[in-house]
């Protein structure tokens, strides 16, 4: 089994605060992003915090998508981690940023499973 994997890490700022606190929306958005990127969804679990915020993970055959929201700051942290080259994590990450209406997006892409981690602008095809 090839160990090559890709990890897209996003810092999303100035997002729609209402959406960040809507657990049903966040769960559907994350699941849809995984499916639209071509991943095979295995399990989904999300939690609503009091007084606000949502955390959750979508387990996919290729690895996972995770989110933690901070509605009071208009902020969400996103991890999209996929094994192999079949699924492009940047596609799922882009969908998430768009759906949350993020105005400031900071992205780091890491190639993993090669020994050292490599931070890259774009992933190898």
PDB file of N, CA and C in Angstrom, residues 1-107:
ATOM      1  N   UNK A   1       0.844  -1.187   0.000  1.00  0.00           N
ATOM      2  CA  UNK A   1       0.000   0.000   0.000  1.00  0.00           C
ATOM      3  C   UNK A   1       0.883   1.242   0.000  1.00  0.00           C
ATOM      4  N   UNK A   2       0.608   2.169  -0.892  1.00  0.00           N
ATOM      5  CA  UNK A   2       1.326   3.426  -0.991  1.00  0.00           C
ATOM      6  C   UNK A   2       0.950   4.299   0.207  1.00  0.00           C
ATOM      7  N   UNK A   3       1.936   4.946   0.823  1.00  0.00           N
ATOM      8  CA  UNK A   3       1.671   5.787   1.995  1.00  0.00           C
ATOM      9  C   UNK A   3       1.492   7.259   1.643  1.00  0.00           C
ATOM     10  N   UNK A   4       1.636   7.610   0.364  1.00  0.00           N
ATOM     11  CA  UNK A   4       1.508   9.013  -0.042  1.00  0.00           C
ATOM     12  C   UNK A   4       0.120   9.544   0.319  1.00  0.00           C
ATOM     13  N   UNK A   5       0.098  10.727   0.930  1.00  0.00           N
ATOM     14  CA  UNK A   5      -1.173  11.359   1.285  1.00  0.00           C
ATOM     15  C   UNK A   5      -1.032  12.871   1.182  1.00  0.00           C
ATOM     16  N   UNK A   6      -2.197  13.531   1.125  1.00  0.00           N
ATOM     17  CA  UNK A   6      -2.243  14.982   0.983  1.00  0.00           C
ATOM     18  C   UNK A   6      -3.135  15.565   2.065  1.00  0.00           C
ATOM     19  N   UNK A   7      -2.656  16.638   2.671  1.00  0.00           N
ATOM     20  CA  UNK A   7      -3.344  17.259   3.800  1.00  0.00           C
ATOM     21  C   UNK A   7      -3.515  18.746   3.491  1.00  0.00           C
ATOM     22  N   UNK A   8      -4.739  19.173   3.336  1.00  0.00           N
ATOM     23  CA  UNK A   8      -5.061  20.576   3.103  1.00  0.00           C
ATOM     24  C   UNK A   8      -5.594  21.143   4.419  1.00  0.00           C
ATOM     25  N   UNK A   9      -4.908  22.166   4.919  1.00  0.00           N
ATOM     26  CA  UNK A   9      -5.267  22.796   6.190  1.00  0.00           C
ATOM     27  C   UNK A   9      -5.722  24.220   5.891  1.00  0.00           C
ATOM     28  N   UNK A  10      -6.920  24.551   6.345  1.00  0.00           N
ATOM     29  CA  UNK A  10      -7.476  25.880   6.084  1.00  0.00           C
ATOM     30  C   UNK A  10      -7.788  26.613   7.374  1.00  0.00           C
ATOM     31  N   UNK A  11      -7.511  27.912   7.348  1.00  0.00           N
ATOM     32  CA  UNK A  11      -7.966  28.838   8.370  1.00  0.00           C
ATOM     33  C   UNK A  11      -8.968  29.738   7.649  1.00  0.00           C
ATOM     34  N   UNK A  12     -10.223  29.662   8.027  1.00  0.00           N
ATOM     35  CA  UNK A  12     -11.275  30.447   7.377  1.00  0.00           C
ATOM     36  C   UNK A  12     -11.752  31.537   8.331  1.00  0.00           C
ATOM     37  N   UNK A  13     -11.660  32.787   7.885  1.00  0.00           N
ATOM     38  CA  UNK A  13     -12.041  33.929   8.698  1.00  0.00           C
ATOM     39  C   UNK A  13     -13.134  34.726   8.005  1.00  0.00           C
ATOM     40  N   UNK A  14     -13.849  35.504   8.814  1.00  0.00           N
ATOM     41  CA  UNK A  14     -14.943  36.343   8.321  1.00  0.00           C
ATOM     42  C   UNK A  14     -15.991  35.494   7.603  1.00  0.00           C
ATOM     43  N   UNK A  15     -16.288  34.355   8.211  1.00  0.00           N
ATOM     44  CA  UNK A  15     -17.322  33.452   7.698  1.00  0.00           C
ATOM     45  C   UNK A  15     -18.694  33.911   8.188  1.00  0.00           C
ATOM     46  N   UNK A  16     -19.726  33.362   7.592  1.00  0.00           N
ATOM     47  CA  UNK A  16     -21.091  33.613   8.028  1.00  0.00           C
ATOM     48  C   UNK A  16     -21.271  32.986   9.415  1.00  0.00           C
ATOM     49  N   UNK A  17     -21.455  33.816  10.425  1.00  0.00           N
ATOM     50  CA  UNK A  17     -21.505  33.353  11.819  1.00  0.00           C
ATOM     51  C   UNK A  17     -22.697  32.425  12.097  1.00  0.00           C
ATOM     52  N   UNK A  18     -23.821  32.698  11.462  1.00  0.00           N
ATOM     53  CA  UNK A  18     -24.998  31.839  11.670  1.00  0.00           C
ATOM     54  C   UNK A  18     -24.738  30.435  11.137  1.00  0.00           C
ATOM     55  N   UNK A  19     -24.120  30.350   9.971  1.00  0.00           N
ATOM     56  CA  UNK A  19     -23.823  29.035   9.392  1.00  0.00           C
ATOM     57  C   UNK A  19     -22.833  28.268  10.257  1.00  0.00           C
ATOM     58  N   UNK A  20     -21.862  28.967  10.839  1.00  0.00           N
ATOM     59  CA  UNK A  20     -20.860  28.317  11.685  1.00  0.00           C
ATOM     60  C   UNK A  20     -21.465  27.669  12.920  1.00  0.00           C
ATOM     61  N   UNK A  21     -22.648  28.130  13.314  1.00  0.00           N
ATOM     62  CA  UNK A  21     -23.277  27.602  14.524  1.00  0.00           C
ATOM     63  C   UNK A  21     -24.453  26.680  14.222  1.00  0.00           C
ATOM     64  N   UNK A  22     -24.659  26.355  12.966  1.00  0.00           N
ATOM     65  CA  UNK A  22     -25.782  25.516  12.543  1.00  0.00           C
ATOM     66  C   UNK A  22     -25.267  24.093  12.292  1.00  0.00           C
ATOM     67  N   UNK A  23     -25.429  23.223  13.274  1.00  0.00           N
ATOM     68  CA  UNK A  23     -24.858  21.882  13.190  1.00  0.00           C
ATOM     69  C   UNK A  23     -25.386  21.099  11.990  1.00  0.00           C
ATOM     70  N   UNK A  24     -26.671  21.228  11.678  1.00  0.00           N
ATOM     71  CA  UNK A  24     -27.217  20.497  10.526  1.00  0.00           C
ATOM     72  C   UNK A  24     -26.581  20.975   9.229  1.00  0.00           C
ATOM     73  N   UNK A  25     -26.424  22.295   9.095  1.00  0.00           N
ATOM     74  CA  UNK A  25     -25.786  22.843   7.906  1.00  0.00           C
ATOM     75  C   UNK A  25     -24.333  22.379   7.807  1.00  0.00           C
ATOM     76  N   UNK A  26     -23.585  22.494   8.905  1.00  0.00           N
ATOM     77  CA  UNK A  26     -22.159  22.139   8.899  1.00  0.00           C
ATOM     78  C   UNK A  26     -21.977  20.653   8.573  1.00  0.00           C
ATOM     79  N   UNK A  27     -22.779  19.803   9.170  1.00  0.00           N
ATOM     80  CA  UNK A  27     -22.668  18.360   8.895  1.00  0.00           C
ATOM     81  C   UNK A  27     -22.959  18.045   7.429  1.00  0.00           C
ATOM     82  N   UNK A  28     -24.030  18.619   6.898  1.00  0.00           N
ATOM     83  CA  UNK A  28     -24.375  18.376   5.491  1.00  0.00           C
ATOM     84  C   UNK A  28     -23.305  18.943   4.566  1.00  0.00           C
ATOM     85  N   UNK A  29     -22.827  20.140   4.866  1.00  0.00           N
ATOM     86  CA  UNK A  29     -21.803  20.777   4.039  1.00  0.00           C
ATOM     87  C   UNK A  29     -20.531  19.927   3.991  1.00  0.00           C
ATOM     88  N   UNK A  30     -20.085  19.445   5.128  1.00  0.00           N
ATOM     89  CA  UNK A  30     -18.855  18.647   5.187  1.00  0.00           C
ATOM     90  C   UNK A  30     -19.038  17.312   4.459  1.00  0.00           C
ATOM     91  N   UNK A  31     -20.176  16.678   4.649  1.00  0.00           N
ATOM     92  CA  UNK A  31     -20.460  15.405   3.979  1.00  0.00           C
ATOM     93  C   UNK A  31     -20.560  15.612   2.472  1.00  0.00           C
ATOM     94  N   UNK A  32     -21.263  16.663   2.058  1.00  0.00           N
ATOM     95  CA  UNK A  32     -21.387  16.961   0.629  1.00  0.00           C
ATOM     96  C   UNK A  32     -20.030  17.281   0.007  1.00  0.00           C
ATOM     97  N   UNK A  33     -19.175  18.015   0.725  1.00  0.00           N
ATOM     98  CA  UNK A  33     -17.846  18.352   0.197  1.00  0.00           C
ATOM     99  C   UNK A  33     -17.030  17.082  -0.032  1.00  0.00           C
ATOM    100  N   UNK A  34     -17.123  16.146   0.900  1.00  0.00           N
ATOM    101  CA  UNK A  34     -16.413  14.865   0.742  1.00  0.00           C
ATOM    102  C   UNK A  34     -16.924  14.122  -0.486  1.00  0.00           C
ATOM    103  N   UNK A  35     -18.231  14.044  -0.624  1.00  0.00           N
ATOM    104  CA  UNK A  35     -18.833  13.331  -1.757  1.00  0.00           C
ATOM    105  C   UNK A  35     -18.517  14.008  -3.084  1.00  0.00           C
ATOM    106  N   UNK A  36     -18.600  15.343  -3.113  1.00  0.00           N
ATOM    107  CA  UNK A  36     -18.327  16.073  -4.353  1.00  0.00           C
ATOM    108  C   UNK A  36     -16.862  15.953  -4.773  1.00  0.00           C
ATOM    109  N   UNK A  37     -15.977  15.739  -3.811  1.00  0.00           N
ATOM    110  CA  UNK A  37     -14.558  15.537  -4.120  1.00  0.00           C
ATOM    111  C   UNK A  37     -14.292  14.100  -4.580  1.00  0.00           C
ATOM    112  N   UNK A  38     -15.311  13.240  -4.469  1.00  0.00           N
ATOM    113  CA  UNK A  38     -15.176  11.853  -4.919  1.00  0.00           C
ATOM    114  C   UNK A  38     -14.816  10.861  -3.835  1.00  0.00           C
ATOM    115  N   UNK A  39     -14.856  11.301  -2.586  1.00  0.00           N
ATOM    116  CA  UNK A  39     -14.519  10.414  -1.470  1.00  0.00           C
ATOM    117  C   UNK A  39     -15.696   9.493  -1.130  1.00  0.00           C
ATOM    118  N   UNK A  40     -15.390   8.405  -0.480  1.00  0.00           N
ATOM    119  CA  UNK A  40     -16.396   7.436  -0.035  1.00  0.00           C
ATOM    120  C   UNK A  40     -16.615   7.612   1.467  1.00  0.00           C
ATOM    121  N   UNK A  41     -17.771   8.161   1.843  1.00  0.00           N
ATOM    122  CA  UNK A  41     -18.077   8.456   3.244  1.00  0.00           C
ATOM    123  C   UNK A  41     -18.366   7.168   4.001  1.00  0.00           C
ATOM    124  N   UNK A  42     -17.714   7.011   5.152  1.00  0.00           N
ATOM    125  CA  UNK A  42     -17.896   5.842   6.022  1.00  0.00           C
ATOM    126  C   UNK A  42     -18.690   6.180   7.279  1.00  0.00           C
ATOM    127  N   UNK A  43     -18.286   7.230   7.998  1.00  0.00           N
ATOM    128  CA  UNK A  43     -18.963   7.617   9.238  1.00  0.00           C
ATOM    129  C   UNK A  43     -18.942   9.132   9.365  1.00  0.00           C
ATOM    130  N   UNK A  44     -19.947   9.651  10.067  1.00  0.00           N
ATOM    131  CA  UNK A  44     -20.077  11.096  10.264  1.00  0.00           C
ATOM    132  C   UNK A  44     -20.453  11.326  11.721  1.00  0.00           C
ATOM    133  N   UNK A  45     -19.729  12.220  12.395  1.00  0.00           N
ATOM    134  CA  UNK A  45     -20.095  12.566  13.767  1.00  0.00           C
ATOM    135  C   UNK A  45     -19.815  14.050  14.007  1.00  0.00           C
ATOM    136  N   UNK A  46     -20.810  14.730  14.586  1.00  0.00           N
ATOM    137  CA  UNK A  46     -20.712  16.166  14.854  1.00  0.00           C
ATOM    138  C   UNK A  46     -21.262  16.458  16.240  1.00  0.00           C
ATOM    139  N   UNK A  47     -20.765  17.536  16.843  1.00  0.00           N
ATOM    140  CA  UNK A  47     -21.190  17.928  18.186  1.00  0.00           C
ATOM    141  C   UNK A  47     -21.437  19.435  18.221  1.00  0.00           C
ATOM    142  N   UNK A  48     -22.566  19.835  18.816  1.00  0.00           N
ATOM    143  CA  UNK A  48     -22.909  21.252  19.022  1.00  0.00           C
ATOM    144  C   UNK A  48     -22.485  21.639  20.427  1.00  0.00           C
ATOM    145  N   UNK A  49     -21.669  22.665  20.543  1.00  0.00           N
ATOM    146  CA  UNK A  49     -21.237  23.139  21.855  1.00  0.00           C
ATOM    147  C   UNK A  49     -22.171  24.233  22.359  1.00  0.00           C
ATOM    148  N   UNK A  50     -22.224  24.401  23.689  1.00  0.00           N
ATOM    149  CA  UNK A  50     -22.989  25.486  24.302  1.00  0.00           C
ATOM    150  C   UNK A  50     -21.994  26.472  24.894  1.00  0.00           C
ATOM    151  N   UNK A  51     -22.125  27.723  24.657  1.00  0.00           N
ATOM    152  CA  UNK A  51     -23.264  28.366  24.018  1.00  0.00           C
ATOM    153  C   UNK A  51     -23.196  28.370  22.491  1.00  0.00           C
ATOM    154  N   UNK A  52     -22.036  28.037  21.896  1.00  0.00           N
ATOM    155  CA  UNK A  52     -21.942  28.074  20.436  1.00  0.00           C
ATOM    156  C   UNK A  52     -20.749  27.264  19.953  1.00  0.00           C
ATOM    157  N   UNK A  53     -20.767  26.951  18.674  1.00  0.00           N
ATOM    158  CA  UNK A  53     -19.660  26.243  18.041  1.00  0.00           C
ATOM    159  C   UNK A  53     -20.024  24.813  17.694  1.00  0.00           C
ATOM    160  N   UNK A  54     -19.393  24.340  16.637  1.00  0.00           N
ATOM    161  CA  UNK A  54     -19.619  22.986  16.145  1.00  0.00           C
ATOM    162  C   UNK A  54     -18.257  22.349  15.858  1.00  0.00           C
ATOM    163  N   UNK A  55     -18.114  21.092  16.222  1.00  0.00           N
ATOM    164  CA  UNK A  55     -16.946  20.306  15.826  1.00  0.00           C
ATOM    165  C   UNK A  55     -17.440  19.018  15.217  1.00  0.00           C
ATOM    166  N   UNK A  56     -16.711  18.540  14.217  1.00  0.00           N
ATOM    167  CA  UNK A  56     -17.136  17.292  13.611  1.00  0.00           C
ATOM    168  C   UNK A  56     -16.105  16.719  12.674  1.00  0.00           C
ATOM    169  N   UNK A  57     -16.354  15.471  12.339  1.00  0.00           N
ATOM    170  CA  UNK A  57     -15.462  14.757  11.433  1.00  0.00           C
ATOM    171  C   UNK A  57     -16.281  13.874  10.505  1.00  0.00           C
ATOM    172  N   UNK A  58     -15.827  13.835   9.258  1.00  0.00           N
ATOM    173  CA  UNK A  58     -16.385  12.925   8.271  1.00  0.00           C
ATOM    174  C   UNK A  58     -15.270  11.939   7.955  1.00  0.00           C
ATOM    175  N   UNK A  59     -15.477  10.692   8.349  1.00  0.00           N
ATOM    176  CA  UNK A  59     -14.495   9.640   8.062  1.00  0.00           C
ATOM    177  C   UNK A  59     -14.793   9.125   6.663  1.00  0.00           C
ATOM    178  N   UNK A  60     -13.776   9.140   5.828  1.00  0.00           N
ATOM    179  CA  UNK A  60     -13.919   8.642   4.463  1.00  0.00           C
ATOM    180  C   UNK A  60     -12.932   7.496   4.269  1.00  0.00           C
ATOM    181  N   UNK A  61     -13.181   6.659   3.287  1.00  0.00           N
ATOM    182  CA  UNK A  61     -12.272   5.545   3.018  1.00  0.00           C
ATOM    183  C   UNK A  61     -10.851   6.045   2.809  1.00  0.00           C
ATOM    184  N   UNK A  62     -10.732   7.265   2.272  1.00  0.00           N
ATOM    185  CA  UNK A  62      -9.440   7.843   1.946  1.00  0.00           C
ATOM    186  C   UNK A  62      -8.802   8.593   3.119  1.00  0.00           C
ATOM    187  N   UNK A  63      -9.479   8.787   4.237  1.00  0.00           N
ATOM    188  CA  UNK A  63      -8.994   9.369   5.487  1.00  0.00           C
ATOM    189  C   UNK A  63     -10.089  10.180   6.167  1.00  0.00           C
ATOM    190  N   UNK A  64     -10.011  11.550   6.188  1.00  0.00           N
ATOM    191  CA  UNK A  64     -11.021  12.301   6.934  1.00  0.00           C
ATOM    192  C   UNK A  64     -11.077  13.776   6.547  1.00  0.00           C
ATOM    193  N   UNK A  65     -12.205  14.390   6.905  1.00  0.00           N
ATOM    194  CA  UNK A  65     -12.394  15.837   6.863  1.00  0.00           C
ATOM    195  C   UNK A  65     -12.836  16.230   8.268  1.00  0.00           C
ATOM    196  N   UNK A  66     -12.246  17.292   8.811  1.00  0.00           N
ATOM    197  CA  UNK A  66     -12.597  17.729  10.164  1.00  0.00           C
ATOM    198  C   UNK A  66     -12.812  19.238  10.181  1.00  0.00           C
ATOM    199  N   UNK A  67     -13.674  19.679  11.093  1.00  0.00           N
ATOM    200  CA  UNK A  67     -13.970  21.103  11.244  1.00  0.00           C
ATOM    201  C   UNK A  67     -14.169  21.436  12.718  1.00  0.00           C
ATOM    202  N   UNK A  68     -13.754  22.649  13.079  1.00  0.00           N
ATOM    203  CA  UNK A  68     -14.027  23.225  14.391  1.00  0.00           C
ATOM    204  C   UNK A  68     -14.432  24.662  14.119  1.00  0.00           C
ATOM    205  N   UNK A  69     -15.612  25.064  14.595  1.00  0.00           N
ATOM    206  CA  UNK A  69     -16.093  26.418  14.324  1.00  0.00           C
ATOM    207  C   UNK A  69     -16.121  27.261  15.592  1.00  0.00           C
ATOM    208  N   UNK A  70     -15.883  28.539  15.390  1.00  0.00           N
ATOM    209  CA  UNK A  70     -15.909  29.527  16.459  1.00  0.00           C
ATOM    210  C   UNK A  70     -16.759  30.689  15.957  1.00  0.00           C
ATOM    211  N   UNK A  71     -18.101  30.547  16.023  1.00  0.00           N
ATOM    212  CA  UNK A  71     -18.999  31.561  15.471  1.00  0.00           C
ATOM    213  C   UNK A  71     -18.754  32.959  16.032  1.00  0.00           C
ATOM    214  N   UNK A  72     -18.388  33.042  17.299  1.00  0.00           N
ATOM    215  CA  UNK A  72     -18.170  34.342  17.925  1.00  0.00           C
ATOM    216  C   UNK A  72     -17.015  35.109  17.277  1.00  0.00           C
ATOM    217  N   UNK A  73     -16.153  34.394  16.554  1.00  0.00           N
ATOM    218  CA  UNK A  73     -15.018  35.018  15.876  1.00  0.00           C
ATOM    219  C   UNK A  73     -15.144  34.957  14.351  1.00  0.00           C
ATOM    220  N   UNK A  74     -16.227  34.351  13.860  1.00  0.00           N
ATOM    221  CA  UNK A  74     -16.387  34.198  12.420  1.00  0.00           C
ATOM    222  C   UNK A  74     -15.311  33.309  11.819  1.00  0.00           C
ATOM    223  N   UNK A  75     -14.856  32.333  12.589  1.00  0.00           N
ATOM    224  CA  UNK A  75     -13.678  31.526  12.243  1.00  0.00           C
ATOM    225  C   UNK A  75     -13.995  30.031  12.222  1.00  0.00           C
ATOM    226  N   UNK A  76     -13.370  29.331  11.275  1.00  0.00           N
ATOM    227  CA  UNK A  76     -13.435  27.862  11.232  1.00  0.00           C
ATOM    228  C   UNK A  76     -12.065  27.317  10.869  1.00  0.00           C
ATOM    229  N   UNK A  77     -11.664  26.249  11.548  1.00  0.00           N
ATOM    230  CA  UNK A  77     -10.432  25.542  11.188  1.00  0.00           C
ATOM    231  C   UNK A  77     -10.841  24.244  10.502  1.00  0.00           C
ATOM    232  N   UNK A  78     -10.177  23.964   9.383  1.00  0.00           N
ATOM    233  CA  UNK A  78     -10.553  22.836   8.534  1.00  0.00           C
ATOM    234  C   UNK A  78      -9.331  21.980   8.244  1.00  0.00           C
ATOM    235  N   UNK A  79      -9.498  20.666   8.309  1.00  0.00           N
ATOM    236  CA  UNK A  79      -8.495  19.706   7.851  1.00  0.00           C
ATOM    237  C   UNK A  79      -9.160  18.789   6.841  1.00  0.00           C
ATOM    238  N   UNK A  80      -8.534  18.659   5.686  1.00  0.00           N
ATOM    239  CA  UNK A  80      -8.978  17.675   4.698  1.00  0.00           C
ATOM    240  C   UNK A  80      -7.752  16.824   4.383  1.00  0.00           C
ATOM    241  N   UNK A  81      -7.797  15.579   4.803  1.00  0.00           N
ATOM    242  CA  UNK A  81      -6.660  14.669   4.680  1.00  0.00           C
ATOM    243  C   UNK A  81      -7.081  13.478   3.827  1.00  0.00           C
ATOM    244  N   UNK A  82      -6.357  13.241   2.736  1.00  0.00           N
ATOM    245  CA  UNK A  82      -6.710  12.130   1.846  1.00  0.00           C
ATOM    246  C   UNK A  82      -5.469  11.314   1.514  1.00  0.00           C
ATOM    247  N   UNK A  83      -5.622  10.024   1.520  1.00  0.00           N
ATOM    248  CA  UNK A  83      -4.541   9.117   1.160  1.00  0.00           C
ATOM    249  C   UNK A  83      -4.565   8.876  -0.347  1.00  0.00           C
ATOM    250  N   UNK A  84      -3.384   8.758  -0.934  1.00  0.00           N
ATOM    251  CA  UNK A  84      -3.285   8.511  -2.366  1.00  0.00           C
ATOM    252  C   UNK A  84      -3.514   9.775  -3.170  1.00  0.00           C
ATOM    253  N   UNK A  85      -3.648   9.599  -4.485  1.00  0.00           N
ATOM    254  CA  UNK A  85      -3.804  10.736  -5.394  1.00  0.00           C
ATOM    255  C   UNK A  85      -5.173  10.803  -6.052  1.00  0.00           C
ATOM    256  N   UNK A  86      -6.070   9.874  -5.717  1.00  0.00           N
ATOM    257  CA  UNK A  86      -7.375   9.834  -6.381  1.00  0.00           C
ATOM    258  C   UNK A  86      -8.269  11.002  -5.984  1.00  0.00           C
ATOM    259  N   UNK A  87      -8.271  11.379  -4.730  1.00  0.00           N
ATOM    260  CA  UNK A  87      -9.119  12.463  -4.225  1.00  0.00           C
ATOM    261  C   UNK A  87      -8.261  13.702  -4.017  1.00  0.00           C
ATOM    262  N   UNK A  88      -8.703  14.843  -4.547  1.00  0.00           N
ATOM    263  CA  UNK A  88      -7.990  16.101  -4.351  1.00  0.00           C
ATOM    264  C   UNK A  88      -8.577  16.814  -3.137  1.00  0.00           C
ATOM    265  N   UNK A  89      -7.826  16.901  -2.035  1.00  0.00           N
ATOM    266  CA  UNK A  89      -8.373  17.536  -0.840  1.00  0.00           C
ATOM    267  C   UNK A  89      -8.678  19.016  -1.046  1.00  0.00           C
ATOM    268  N   UNK A  90      -7.969  19.659  -1.974  1.00  0.00           N
ATOM    269  CA  UNK A  90      -8.217  21.080  -2.223  1.00  0.00           C
ATOM    270  C   UNK A  90      -9.610  21.311  -2.793  1.00  0.00           C
ATOM    271  N   UNK A  91     -10.143  20.341  -3.519  1.00  0.00           N
ATOM    272  CA  UNK A  91     -11.498  20.483  -4.054  1.00  0.00           C
ATOM    273  C   UNK A  91     -12.508  20.551  -2.906  1.00  0.00           C
ATOM    274  N   UNK A  92     -12.403  19.627  -1.960  1.00  0.00           N
ATOM    275  CA  UNK A  92     -13.311  19.636  -0.807  1.00  0.00           C
ATOM    276  C   UNK A  92     -13.115  20.906   0.015  1.00  0.00           C
ATOM    277  N   UNK A  93     -11.859  21.308   0.222  1.00  0.00           N
ATOM    278  CA  UNK A  93     -11.565  22.506   1.008  1.00  0.00           C
ATOM    279  C   UNK A  93     -12.159  23.750   0.362  1.00  0.00           C
ATOM    280  N   UNK A  94     -12.075  23.839  -0.946  1.00  0.00           N
ATOM    281  CA  UNK A  94     -12.631  24.982  -1.674  1.00  0.00           C
ATOM    282  C   UNK A  94     -14.150  25.054  -1.527  1.00  0.00           C
ATOM    283  N   UNK A  95     -14.800  23.911  -1.599  1.00  0.00           N
ATOM    284  CA  UNK A  95     -16.254  23.852  -1.430  1.00  0.00           C
ATOM    285  C   UNK A  95     -16.637  24.346  -0.035  1.00  0.00           C
ATOM    286  N   UNK A  96     -15.914  23.901   0.978  1.00  0.00           N
ATOM    287  CA  UNK A  96     -16.199  24.293   2.364  1.00  0.00           C
ATOM    288  C   UNK A  96     -16.038  25.801   2.537  1.00  0.00           C
ATOM    289  N   UNK A  97     -14.931  26.359   2.040  1.00  0.00           N
ATOM    290  CA  UNK A  97     -14.684  27.803   2.161  1.00  0.00           C
ATOM    291  C   UNK A  97     -15.791  28.610   1.487  1.00  0.00           C
ATOM    292  N   UNK A  98     -16.218  28.150   0.321  1.00  0.00           N
ATOM    293  CA  UNK A  98     -17.285  28.846  -0.408  1.00  0.00           C
ATOM    294  C   UNK A  98     -18.606  28.777   0.360  1.00  0.00           C
ATOM    295  N   UNK A  99     -18.960  27.596   0.848  1.00  0.00           N
ATOM    296  CA  UNK A  99     -20.245  27.424   1.544  1.00  0.00           C
ATOM    297  C   UNK A  99     -20.303  28.215   2.846  1.00  0.00           C
ATOM    298  N   UNK A 100     -19.153  28.381   3.521  1.00  0.00           N
ATOM    299  CA  UNK A 100     -19.128  29.151   4.773  1.00  0.00           C
ATOM    300  C   UNK A 100     -18.981  30.645   4.513  1.00  0.00           C
ATOM    301  N   UNK A 101     -18.888  31.017   3.229  1.00  0.00           N
ATOM    302  CA  UNK A 101     -18.789  32.417   2.829  1.00  0.00           C
ATOM    303  C   UNK A 101     -17.579  33.108   3.455  1.00  0.00           C
ATOM    304  N   UNK A 102     -16.453  32.379   3.479  1.00  0.00           N
ATOM    305  CA  UNK A 102     -15.223  32.913   4.066  1.00  0.00           C
ATOM    306  C   UNK A 102     -14.689  34.067   3.218  1.00  0.00           C
ATOM    307  N   UNK A 103     -14.332  35.163   3.873  1.00  0.00           N
ATOM    308  CA  UNK A 103     -13.747  36.310   3.185  1.00  0.00           C
ATOM    309  C   UNK A 103     -12.227  36.314   3.254  1.00  0.00           C
ATOM    310  N   UNK A 104     -11.668  35.658   4.252  1.00  0.00           N
ATOM    311  CA  UNK A 104     -10.206  35.516   4.353  1.00  0.00           C
ATOM    312  C   UNK A 104      -9.904  34.029   4.481  1.00  0.00           C
ATOM    313  N   UNK A 105      -9.049  33.540   3.590  1.00  0.00           N
ATOM    314  CA  UNK A 105      -8.712  32.116   3.554  1.00  0.00           C
ATOM    315  C   UNK A 105      -7.204  31.972   3.595  1.00  0.00           C
ATOM    316  N   UNK A 106      -6.723  31.221   4.569  1.00  0.00           N
ATOM    317  CA  UNK A 106      -5.302  30.898   4.661  1.00  0.00           C
ATOM    318  C   UNK A 106      -5.195  29.388   4.499  1.00  0.00           C
ATOM    319  N   UNK A 107      -4.312  28.973   3.604  1.00  0.00           N
ATOM    320  CA  UNK A 107      -4.231  27.560   3.231  1.00  0.00           C
ATOM    321  C   UNK A 107      -2.797  27.067   3.309  1.00  0.00           C
TER     322      UNK A 107
END
